[in-house]
Amino acid sequence: GMAAMAGLWKNVEINGETRRCVVIITTAAEGPAAAAHHRMPVSVPPEGWSAWLRDGDLVTFDGCAERWG
């Protein structure tokens, strides 16, 4: 199946050039992921994609994102 990680992006002008800056939202690692690193990505399940991707609206993690793992 398909997986989506929660993230944010913004176009930023750096030295006269527009660049897209991206950040992946993380949470404290749990389960097997904790053995590799103390953080892990927050996943967005398919039923939360439209809420997460809605342009211009602020959304909360409640109901549209979950821990990856």
JSON list of C-alpha atoms in Angstrom, two decimals:
[
{"chain": "A", "resi": 1, "resn": "GLY", "atom": "CA", "xyz": [0.00, 0.00, 0.00]},
{"chain": "A", "resi": 2, "resn": "MET", "atom": "CA", "xyz": [0.86, 3.62, -0.16]},
{"chain": "A", "resi": 3, "resn": "ALA", "atom": "CA", "xyz": [2.28, 5.55, 2.81]},
{"chain": "A", "resi": 4, "resn": "ALA", "atom": "CA", "xyz": [2.44, 9.30, 3.39]},
{"chain": "A", "resi": 5, "resn": "MET", "atom": "CA", "xyz": [4.56, 11.20, 5.89]},
{"chain": "A", "resi": 6, "resn": "ALA", "atom": "CA", "xyz": [3.39, 14.46, 7.44]},
{"chain": "A", "resi": 7, "resn": "GLY", "atom": "CA", "xyz": [5.42, 17.41, 6.22]},
{"chain": "A", "resi": 8, "resn": "LEU", "atom": "CA", "xyz": [5.36, 21.10, 5.43]},
{"chain": "A", "resi": 9, "resn": "TRP", "atom": "CA", "xyz": [6.91, 23.09, 2.61]},
{"chain": "A", "resi": 10, "resn": "LYS", "atom": "CA", "xyz": [7.45, 26.73, 1.74]},
{"chain": "A", "resi": 11, "resn": "ASN", "atom": "CA", "xyz": [9.04, 28.53, -1.19]},
{"chain": "A", "resi": 12, "resn": "VAL", "atom": "CA", "xyz": [11.91, 30.71, 0.07]},
{"chain": "A", "resi": 13, "resn": "GLU", "atom": "CA", "xyz": [14.08, 33.17, -1.82]},
{"chain": "A", "resi": 14, "resn": "ILE", "atom": "CA", "xyz": [17.79, 32.55, -1.18]},
{"chain": "A", "resi": 15, "resn": "ASN", "atom": "CA", "xyz": [20.38, 34.69, -2.98]},
{"chain": "A", "resi": 16, "resn": "GLY", "atom": "CA", "xyz": [17.83, 35.69, -5.62]},
{"chain": "A", "resi": 17, "resn": "GLU", "atom": "CA", "xyz": [16.80, 32.09, -6.31]},
{"chain": "A", "resi": 18, "resn": "THR", "atom": "CA", "xyz": [13.49, 30.57, -5.23]},
{"chain": "A", "resi": 19, "resn": "ARG", "atom": "CA", "xyz": [13.90, 27.27, -3.44]},
{"chain": "A", "resi": 20, "resn": "ARG", "atom": "CA", "xyz": [11.34, 24.93, -1.94]},
{"chain": "A", "resi": 21, "resn": "CYS", "atom": "CA", "xyz": [12.18, 24.15, 1.68]},
{"chain": "A", "resi": 22, "resn": "VAL", "atom": "CA", "xyz": [10.68, 21.00, 3.17]},
{"chain": "A", "resi": 23, "resn": "VAL", "atom": "CA", "xyz": [10.45, 19.55, 6.68]},
{"chain": "A", "resi": 24, "resn": "ILE", "atom": "CA", "xyz": [9.18, 16.11, 7.71]},
{"chain": "A", "resi": 25, "resn": "ILE", "atom": "CA", "xyz": [7.24, 16.16, 10.98]},
{"chain": "A", "resi": 26, "resn": "THR", "atom": "CA", "xyz": [8.54, 13.63, 13.50]},
{"chain": "A", "resi": 27, "resn": "THR", "atom": "CA", "xyz": [7.55, 12.21, 16.88]},
{"chain": "A", "resi": 28, "resn": "ALA", "atom": "CA", "xyz": [9.24, 10.15, 19.59]},
{"chain": "A", "resi": 29, "resn": "ALA", "atom": "CA", "xyz": [10.18, 6.72, 18.23]},
{"chain": "A", "resi": 30, "resn": "GLU", "atom": "CA", "xyz": [8.34, 3.64, 19.45]},
{"chain": "A", "resi": 31, "resn": "GLY", "atom": "CA", "xyz": [8.67, -0.09, 18.91]},
{"chain": "A", "resi": 32, "resn": "PRO", "atom": "CA", "xyz": [11.30, -1.35, 16.47]},
{"chain": "A", "resi": 33, "resn": "ALA", "atom": "CA", "xyz": [12.02, 2.17, 15.18]},
{"chain": "A", "resi": 34, "resn": "ALA", "atom": "CA", "xyz": [13.34, 3.18, 18.63]},
{"chain": "A", "resi": 35, "resn": "ALA", "atom": "CA", "xyz": [16.28, 0.78, 18.21]},
{"chain": "A", "resi": 36, "resn": "ALA", "atom": "CA", "xyz": [17.46, 2.76, 15.17]},
{"chain": "A", "resi": 37, "resn": "HIS", "atom": "CA", "xyz": [16.76, 6.37, 16.20]},
{"chain": "A", "resi": 38, "resn": "HIS", "atom": "CA", "xyz": [14.99, 8.42, 18.88]},
{"chain": "A", "resi": 39, "resn": "ARG", "atom": "CA", "xyz": [12.64, 10.08, 16.33]},
{"chain": "A", "resi": 40, "resn": "MET", "atom": "CA", "xyz": [10.36, 8.69, 13.61]},
{"chain": "A", "resi": 41, "resn": "PRO", "atom": "CA", "xyz": [8.12, 10.27, 10.95]},
{"chain": "A", "resi": 42, "resn": "VAL", "atom": "CA", "xyz": [4.46, 10.97, 11.59]},
{"chain": "A", "resi": 43, "resn": "SER", "atom": "CA", "xyz": [2.35, 9.13, 9.01]},
{"chain": "A", "resi": 44, "resn": "VAL", "atom": "CA", "xyz": [-0.90, 10.32, 7.49]},
{"chain": "A", "resi": 45, "resn": "PRO", "atom": "CA", "xyz": [-3.27, 7.42, 6.70]},
{"chain": "A", "resi": 46, "resn": "PRO", "atom": "CA", "xyz": [-5.30, 7.59, 3.46]},
{"chain": "A", "resi": 47, "resn": "GLU", "atom": "CA", "xyz": [-8.46, 8.73, 5.29]},
{"chain": "A", "resi": 48, "resn": "GLY", "atom": "CA", "xyz": [-6.55, 11.79, 6.56]},
{"chain": "A", "resi": 49, "resn": "TRP", "atom": "CA", "xyz": [-4.93, 12.85, 3.26]},
{"chain": "A", "resi": 50, "resn": "SER", "atom": "CA", "xyz": [-7.61, 15.32, 2.16]},
{"chain": "A", "resi": 51, "resn": "ALA", "atom": "CA", "xyz": [-7.66, 17.04, 5.58]},
{"chain": "A", "resi": 52, "resn": "TRP", "atom": "CA", "xyz": [-3.85, 17.21, 5.67]},
{"chain": "A", "resi": 53, "resn": "LEU", "atom": "CA", "xyz": [-3.53, 18.51, 2.10]},
{"chain": "A", "resi": 54, "resn": "ARG", "atom": "CA", "xyz": [-6.34, 21.09, 2.26]},
{"chain": "A", "resi": 55, "resn": "ASP", "atom": "CA", "xyz": [-4.82, 24.36, 1.05]},
{"chain": "A", "resi": 56, "resn": "GLY", "atom": "CA", "xyz": [-4.98, 27.28, 3.43]},
{"chain": "A", "resi": 57, "resn": "ASP", "atom": "CA", "xyz": [-6.62, 25.49, 6.36]},
{"chain": "A", "resi": 58, "resn": "LEU", "atom": "CA", "xyz": [-4.87, 24.64, 9.59]},
{"chain": "A", "resi": 59, "resn": "VAL", "atom": "CA", "xyz": [-5.47, 21.08, 10.69]},
{"chain": "A", "resi": 60, "resn": "THR", "atom": "CA", "xyz": [-4.58, 19.21, 13.86]},
{"chain": "A", "resi": 61, "resn": "PHE", "atom": "CA", "xyz": [-3.03, 15.78, 14.02]},
{"chain": "A", "resi": 62, "resn": "ASP", "atom": "CA", "xyz": [-6.15, 14.44, 15.72]},
{"chain": "A", "resi": 63, "resn": "GLY", "atom": "CA", "xyz": [-7.86, 12.20, 13.22]},
{"chain": "A", "resi": 64, "resn": "CYS", "atom": "CA", "xyz": [-5.58, 12.82, 10.25]},
{"chain": "A", "resi": 65, "resn": "ALA", "atom": "CA", "xyz": [-2.13, 11.64, 11.37]},
{"chain": "A", "resi": 66, "resn": "GLU", "atom": "CA", "xyz": [-0.71, 8.79, 13.39]},
{"chain": "A", "resi": 67, "resn": "ARG", "atom": "CA", "xyz": [2.62, 7.39, 14.50]},
{"chain": "A", "resi": 68, "resn": "TRP", "atom": "CA", "xyz": [4.53, 5.50, 11.84]},
{"chain": "A", "resi": 69, "resn": "GLY", "atom": "CA", "xyz": [5.16, 1.97, 12.96]}
]
